[in-house]
Every structure is written in structure tokens, then in C-alpha cells.
Short mmCIF file of C-alpha atoms in Angstrom, two decimals:
data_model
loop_
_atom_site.label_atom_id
_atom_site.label_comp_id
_atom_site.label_asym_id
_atom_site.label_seq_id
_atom_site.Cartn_x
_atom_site.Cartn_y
_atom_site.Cartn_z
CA UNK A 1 40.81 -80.69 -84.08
CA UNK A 2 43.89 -81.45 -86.33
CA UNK A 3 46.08 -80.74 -83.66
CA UNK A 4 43.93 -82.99 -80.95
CA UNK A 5 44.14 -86.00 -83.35
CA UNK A 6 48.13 -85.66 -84.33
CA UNK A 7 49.34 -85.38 -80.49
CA UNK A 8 46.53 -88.51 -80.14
CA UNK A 9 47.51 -90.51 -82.74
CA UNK A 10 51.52 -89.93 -83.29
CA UNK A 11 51.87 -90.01 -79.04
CA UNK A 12 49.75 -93.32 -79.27
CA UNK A 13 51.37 -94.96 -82.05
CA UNK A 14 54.93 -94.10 -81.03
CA UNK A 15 54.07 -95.42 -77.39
CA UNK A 16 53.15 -98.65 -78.97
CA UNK A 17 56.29 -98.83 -81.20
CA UNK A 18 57.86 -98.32 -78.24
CA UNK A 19 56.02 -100.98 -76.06
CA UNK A 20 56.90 -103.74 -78.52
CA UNK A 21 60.49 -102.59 -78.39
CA UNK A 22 61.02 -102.20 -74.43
CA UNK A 23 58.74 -105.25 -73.67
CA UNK A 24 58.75 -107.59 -76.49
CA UNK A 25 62.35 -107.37 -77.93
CA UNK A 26 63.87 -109.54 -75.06
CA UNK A 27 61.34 -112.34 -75.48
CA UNK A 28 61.68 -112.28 -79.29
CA UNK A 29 65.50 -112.36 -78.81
CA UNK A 30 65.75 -115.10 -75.99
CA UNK A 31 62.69 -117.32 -77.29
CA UNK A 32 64.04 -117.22 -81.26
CA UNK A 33 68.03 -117.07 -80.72
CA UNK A 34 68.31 -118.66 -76.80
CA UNK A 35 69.73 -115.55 -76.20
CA UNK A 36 71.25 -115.02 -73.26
CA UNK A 37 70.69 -112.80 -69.80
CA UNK A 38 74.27 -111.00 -71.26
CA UNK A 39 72.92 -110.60 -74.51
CA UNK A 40 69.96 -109.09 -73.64
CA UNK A 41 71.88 -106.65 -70.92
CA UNK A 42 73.80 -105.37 -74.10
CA UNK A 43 70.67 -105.11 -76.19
CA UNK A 44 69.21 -103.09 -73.58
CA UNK A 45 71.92 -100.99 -72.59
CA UNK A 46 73.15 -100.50 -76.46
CA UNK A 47 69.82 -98.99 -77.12
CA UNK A 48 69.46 -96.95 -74.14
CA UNK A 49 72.91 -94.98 -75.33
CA UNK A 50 71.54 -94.77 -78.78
CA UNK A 51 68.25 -93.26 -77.82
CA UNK A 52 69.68 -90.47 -74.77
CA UNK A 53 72.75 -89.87 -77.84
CA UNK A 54 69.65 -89.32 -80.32
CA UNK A 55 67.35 -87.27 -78.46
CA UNK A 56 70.27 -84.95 -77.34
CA UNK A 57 71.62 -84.29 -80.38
CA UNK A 58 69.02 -84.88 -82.92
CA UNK A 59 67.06 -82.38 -80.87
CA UNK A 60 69.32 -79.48 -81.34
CA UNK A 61 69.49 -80.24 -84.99
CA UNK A 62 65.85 -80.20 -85.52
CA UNK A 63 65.45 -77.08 -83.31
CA UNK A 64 68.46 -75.72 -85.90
CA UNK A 65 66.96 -76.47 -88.84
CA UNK A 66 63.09 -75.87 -87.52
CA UNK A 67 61.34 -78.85 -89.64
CA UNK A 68 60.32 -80.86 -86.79
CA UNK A 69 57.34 -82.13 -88.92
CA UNK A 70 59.51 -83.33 -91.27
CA UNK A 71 61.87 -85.26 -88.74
CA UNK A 72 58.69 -86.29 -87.35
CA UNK A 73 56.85 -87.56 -90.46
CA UNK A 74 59.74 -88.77 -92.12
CA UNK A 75 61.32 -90.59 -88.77
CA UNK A 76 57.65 -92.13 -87.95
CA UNK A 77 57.69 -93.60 -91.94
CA UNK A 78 61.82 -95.03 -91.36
CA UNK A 79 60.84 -96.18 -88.04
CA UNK A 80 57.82 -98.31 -89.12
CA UNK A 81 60.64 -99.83 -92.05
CA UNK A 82 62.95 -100.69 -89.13
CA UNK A 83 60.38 -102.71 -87.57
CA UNK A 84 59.35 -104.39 -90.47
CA UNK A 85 62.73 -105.41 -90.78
CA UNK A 86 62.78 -107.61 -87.66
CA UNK A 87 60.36 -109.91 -89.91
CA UNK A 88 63.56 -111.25 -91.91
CA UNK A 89 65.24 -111.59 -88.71
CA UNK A 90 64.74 -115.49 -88.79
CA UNK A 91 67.11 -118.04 -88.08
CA UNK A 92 65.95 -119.77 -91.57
CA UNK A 93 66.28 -116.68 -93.22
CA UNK A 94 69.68 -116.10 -91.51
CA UNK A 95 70.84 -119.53 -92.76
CA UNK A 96 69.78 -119.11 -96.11
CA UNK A 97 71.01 -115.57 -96.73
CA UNK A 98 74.20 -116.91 -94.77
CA UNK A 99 75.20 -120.04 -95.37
CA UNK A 100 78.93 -119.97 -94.27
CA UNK A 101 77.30 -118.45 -90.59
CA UNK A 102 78.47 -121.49 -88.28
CA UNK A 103 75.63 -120.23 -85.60
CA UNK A 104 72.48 -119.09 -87.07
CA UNK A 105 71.19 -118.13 -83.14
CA UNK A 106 74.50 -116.03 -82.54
CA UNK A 107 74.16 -114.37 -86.02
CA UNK A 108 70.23 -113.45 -85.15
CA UNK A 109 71.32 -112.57 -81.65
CA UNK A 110 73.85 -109.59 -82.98
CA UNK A 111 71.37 -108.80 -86.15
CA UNK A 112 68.96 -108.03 -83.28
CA UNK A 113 71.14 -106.12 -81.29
CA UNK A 114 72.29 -103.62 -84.46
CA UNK A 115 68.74 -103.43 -85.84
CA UNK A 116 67.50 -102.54 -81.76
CA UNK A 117 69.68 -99.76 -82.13
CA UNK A 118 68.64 -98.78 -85.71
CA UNK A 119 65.04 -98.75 -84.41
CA UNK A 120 66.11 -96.92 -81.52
CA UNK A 121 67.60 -93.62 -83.70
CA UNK A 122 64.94 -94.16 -85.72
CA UNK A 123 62.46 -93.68 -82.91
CA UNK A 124 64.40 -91.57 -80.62
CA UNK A 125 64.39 -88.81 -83.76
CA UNK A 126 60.99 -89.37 -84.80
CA UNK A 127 59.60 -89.40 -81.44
CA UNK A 128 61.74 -88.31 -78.68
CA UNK A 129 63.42 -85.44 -80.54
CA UNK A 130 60.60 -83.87 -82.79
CA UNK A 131 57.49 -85.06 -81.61
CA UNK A 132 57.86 -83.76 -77.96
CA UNK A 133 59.42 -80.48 -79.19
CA UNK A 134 57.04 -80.02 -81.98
CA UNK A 135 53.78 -80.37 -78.60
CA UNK A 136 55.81 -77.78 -76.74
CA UNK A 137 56.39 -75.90 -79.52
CA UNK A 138 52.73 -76.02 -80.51
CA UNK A 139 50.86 -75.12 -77.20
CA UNK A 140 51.00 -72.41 -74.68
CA UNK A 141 49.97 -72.13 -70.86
CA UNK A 142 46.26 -72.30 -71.78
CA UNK A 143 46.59 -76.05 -73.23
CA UNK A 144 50.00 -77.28 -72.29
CA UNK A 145 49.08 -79.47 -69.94
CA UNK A 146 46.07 -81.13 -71.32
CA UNK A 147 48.41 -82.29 -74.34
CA UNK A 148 51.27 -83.38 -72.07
CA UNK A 149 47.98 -85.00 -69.85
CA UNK A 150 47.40 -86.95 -72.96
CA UNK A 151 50.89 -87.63 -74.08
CA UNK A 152 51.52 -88.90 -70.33
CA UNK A 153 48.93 -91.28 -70.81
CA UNK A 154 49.82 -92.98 -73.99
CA UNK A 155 52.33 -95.34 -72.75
CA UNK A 156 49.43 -96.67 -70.38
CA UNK A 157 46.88 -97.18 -73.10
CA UNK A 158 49.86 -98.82 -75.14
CA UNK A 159 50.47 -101.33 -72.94
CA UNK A 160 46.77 -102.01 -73.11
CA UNK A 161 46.47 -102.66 -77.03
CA UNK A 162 49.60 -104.34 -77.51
CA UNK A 163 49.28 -106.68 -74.69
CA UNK A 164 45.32 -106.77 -75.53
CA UNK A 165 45.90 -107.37 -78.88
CA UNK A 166 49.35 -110.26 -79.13
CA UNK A 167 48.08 -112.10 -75.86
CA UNK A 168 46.97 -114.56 -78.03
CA UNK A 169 49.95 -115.28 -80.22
CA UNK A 170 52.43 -118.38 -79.46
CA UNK A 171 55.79 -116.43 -78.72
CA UNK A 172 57.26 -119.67 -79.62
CA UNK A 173 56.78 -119.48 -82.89
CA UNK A 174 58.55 -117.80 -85.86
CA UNK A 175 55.29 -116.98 -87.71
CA UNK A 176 53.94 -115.35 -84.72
CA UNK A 177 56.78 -112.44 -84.19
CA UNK A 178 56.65 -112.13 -88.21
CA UNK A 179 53.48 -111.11 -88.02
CA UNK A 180 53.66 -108.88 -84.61
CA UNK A 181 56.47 -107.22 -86.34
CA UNK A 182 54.42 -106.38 -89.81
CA UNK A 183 51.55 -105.35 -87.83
CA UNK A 184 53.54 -102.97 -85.62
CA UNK A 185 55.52 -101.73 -88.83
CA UNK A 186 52.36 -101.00 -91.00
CA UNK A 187 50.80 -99.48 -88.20
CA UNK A 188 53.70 -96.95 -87.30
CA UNK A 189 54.34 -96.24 -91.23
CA UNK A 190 50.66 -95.40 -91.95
#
């Protein structure tokens, strides 16, 4: 039963981190900071190098050291943090915490581009690296595939709560991403 509800929960919960990051994090980043079609290719591409760099060799150290719950408890707990970050990632935040910042928009636009990548390790450890190895390592022939049945159908029900649950937000609005971000934070920290 323990083991049913981890791959459940932690497969769900990192799909929906995920979902907000591969689906939400160019419309936060164009709609706040008018970012760009360039910008966002370098968001996009920046974190796919961090997370195939992170799963490759954060992988081999947690099969080294052999704590994957650990990499996967603590990653899951920094990983919430990073998204919580992106609530300070404001353009009147950015203007009051830098006041000699000539472009507020340009300033957010690279802030959201470094913390994207933060997130990214973050996740890419926590999820990508342990998580996976830790189901693999944790089943055999006679229940392999109904956990990877389950993990393959997380990203699905993902897209389902977060789009169920934020359709309703106006993605114009500052208020509205703070509060997608502290939701999505708590949610993967708890």
C-alpha cells in the first residue's frame, strides 16, 4: 500500500510540477516581461540541457551513493522552494529590489530564464534521476509494468488538474501567477 501511494502521489505531483513548467512558463514569461519568441527559445532550450545534464549525471551519483530516497525527498522539498520563488519574480518586485535596473521586463526575462534552470536541476534530480530509478529499483517482473502503467499516465492526469484547476485565473495578471506559483510550490513541498 505504501509503495502504491508513493509511485501515485510523487509520479503525480512531479508531473504537475512539471506541467506548470513545460506549459505555463512561456505564458508567464511573455504575458509578465513581453518576452520574446527568442527569449523563450533560450528558456526552453537552456532547460532542456540542464535537465538531460541532470538526469545523466545526477543519476550515476545517486546510484553511487544508493540514497535515492533522500535525493528524492530532499529534491521534491528544494524543488517546491524553486517554484515558490517565481512568486517574487515581479516586475514591481524587480524594480524595488533593483532600482538602478534600466528594464524591469529584461531583468524578469533573464531572472526567469536562471530560476527555469534552477527548477529544472531541481526537478530533473528529484524526479528524473531518483524517482524513476528508485520504481525500477523497487519492482520486479511481477509488478513492473503496472507501476510504469501508472507512472505513464501521470503526465495525462496532470494536464487534467492543472489545466482543470488555473482555467479560471486571468494570466494577465500579476496576482494570478503569484498565486499559481504558491499553490504549485506548497503542493510539491508537502
Amino acid at each position: 500500500g505504501r509503495f502504491w501511494c508513493s509511485v501515485t502521489l510523487f509520479s503525480l505531483i512531479g508531473q504537475v510540477a512539471w506541467v506548470v513548467e513545460n506549459m505555463y512558463f512561456n505564458v508567464f514569461i511573455y504575458k509578465m516581461f513581453s518576452a520574446s519568441a527568442a527569449d523563450i527559445s533560450l528558456m526552453v532550450a537552456a532547460s532542456a540541457v540542464t535537465a538531460t545534464l541532470t538526469t545523466v549525471f545526477i543519476g550515476a551519483l545517486s546510484d553511487k551513493i544508493g540514497k535515492r530516497k533522500l535525493f528524492i525527498s530532499g529534491g521534491y522539498i528544494l524543488w517546491g522552494l524553486s517554484i515558490f520563488s517565481f512568486v517574487f519574480v515581479r516586475t514591481d518586485i524587480i524594480d524595488a529590489l533593483f532600482p538602478m535596473t534600466l528594464n524591469a521586463a529584461a531583468t524578469g526575462v533573464t531572472l526567469v530564464i536562471v530560476l527555469d534552470c534552477v527548477m529544472t536541476f531541481l526537478g530533473s534530480t528529484a524526479n528524473d534521476a531518483a524517482f524513476n530509478a528508485w520504481v525500477t529499483d523497487s519492482t520486479d517482473s511481477s509488478n513492473r509494468g503496472a507501476a510504469e502503467g501508472v507512472n505513464a499516465m501521470m503526465p495525462l492526469m496532470a494536464i487534467l488538474v492543472v489545466f482543470g484547476s488555473f482555467m479560471a485565473f486571468d494570466l494577465n495578471r500579476a496576482e494570478s501567477w503569484s498565486l499559481i506559483f504558491a499553490l504549485i510550490g506548497a503542493i510539491v513541498i508537502v
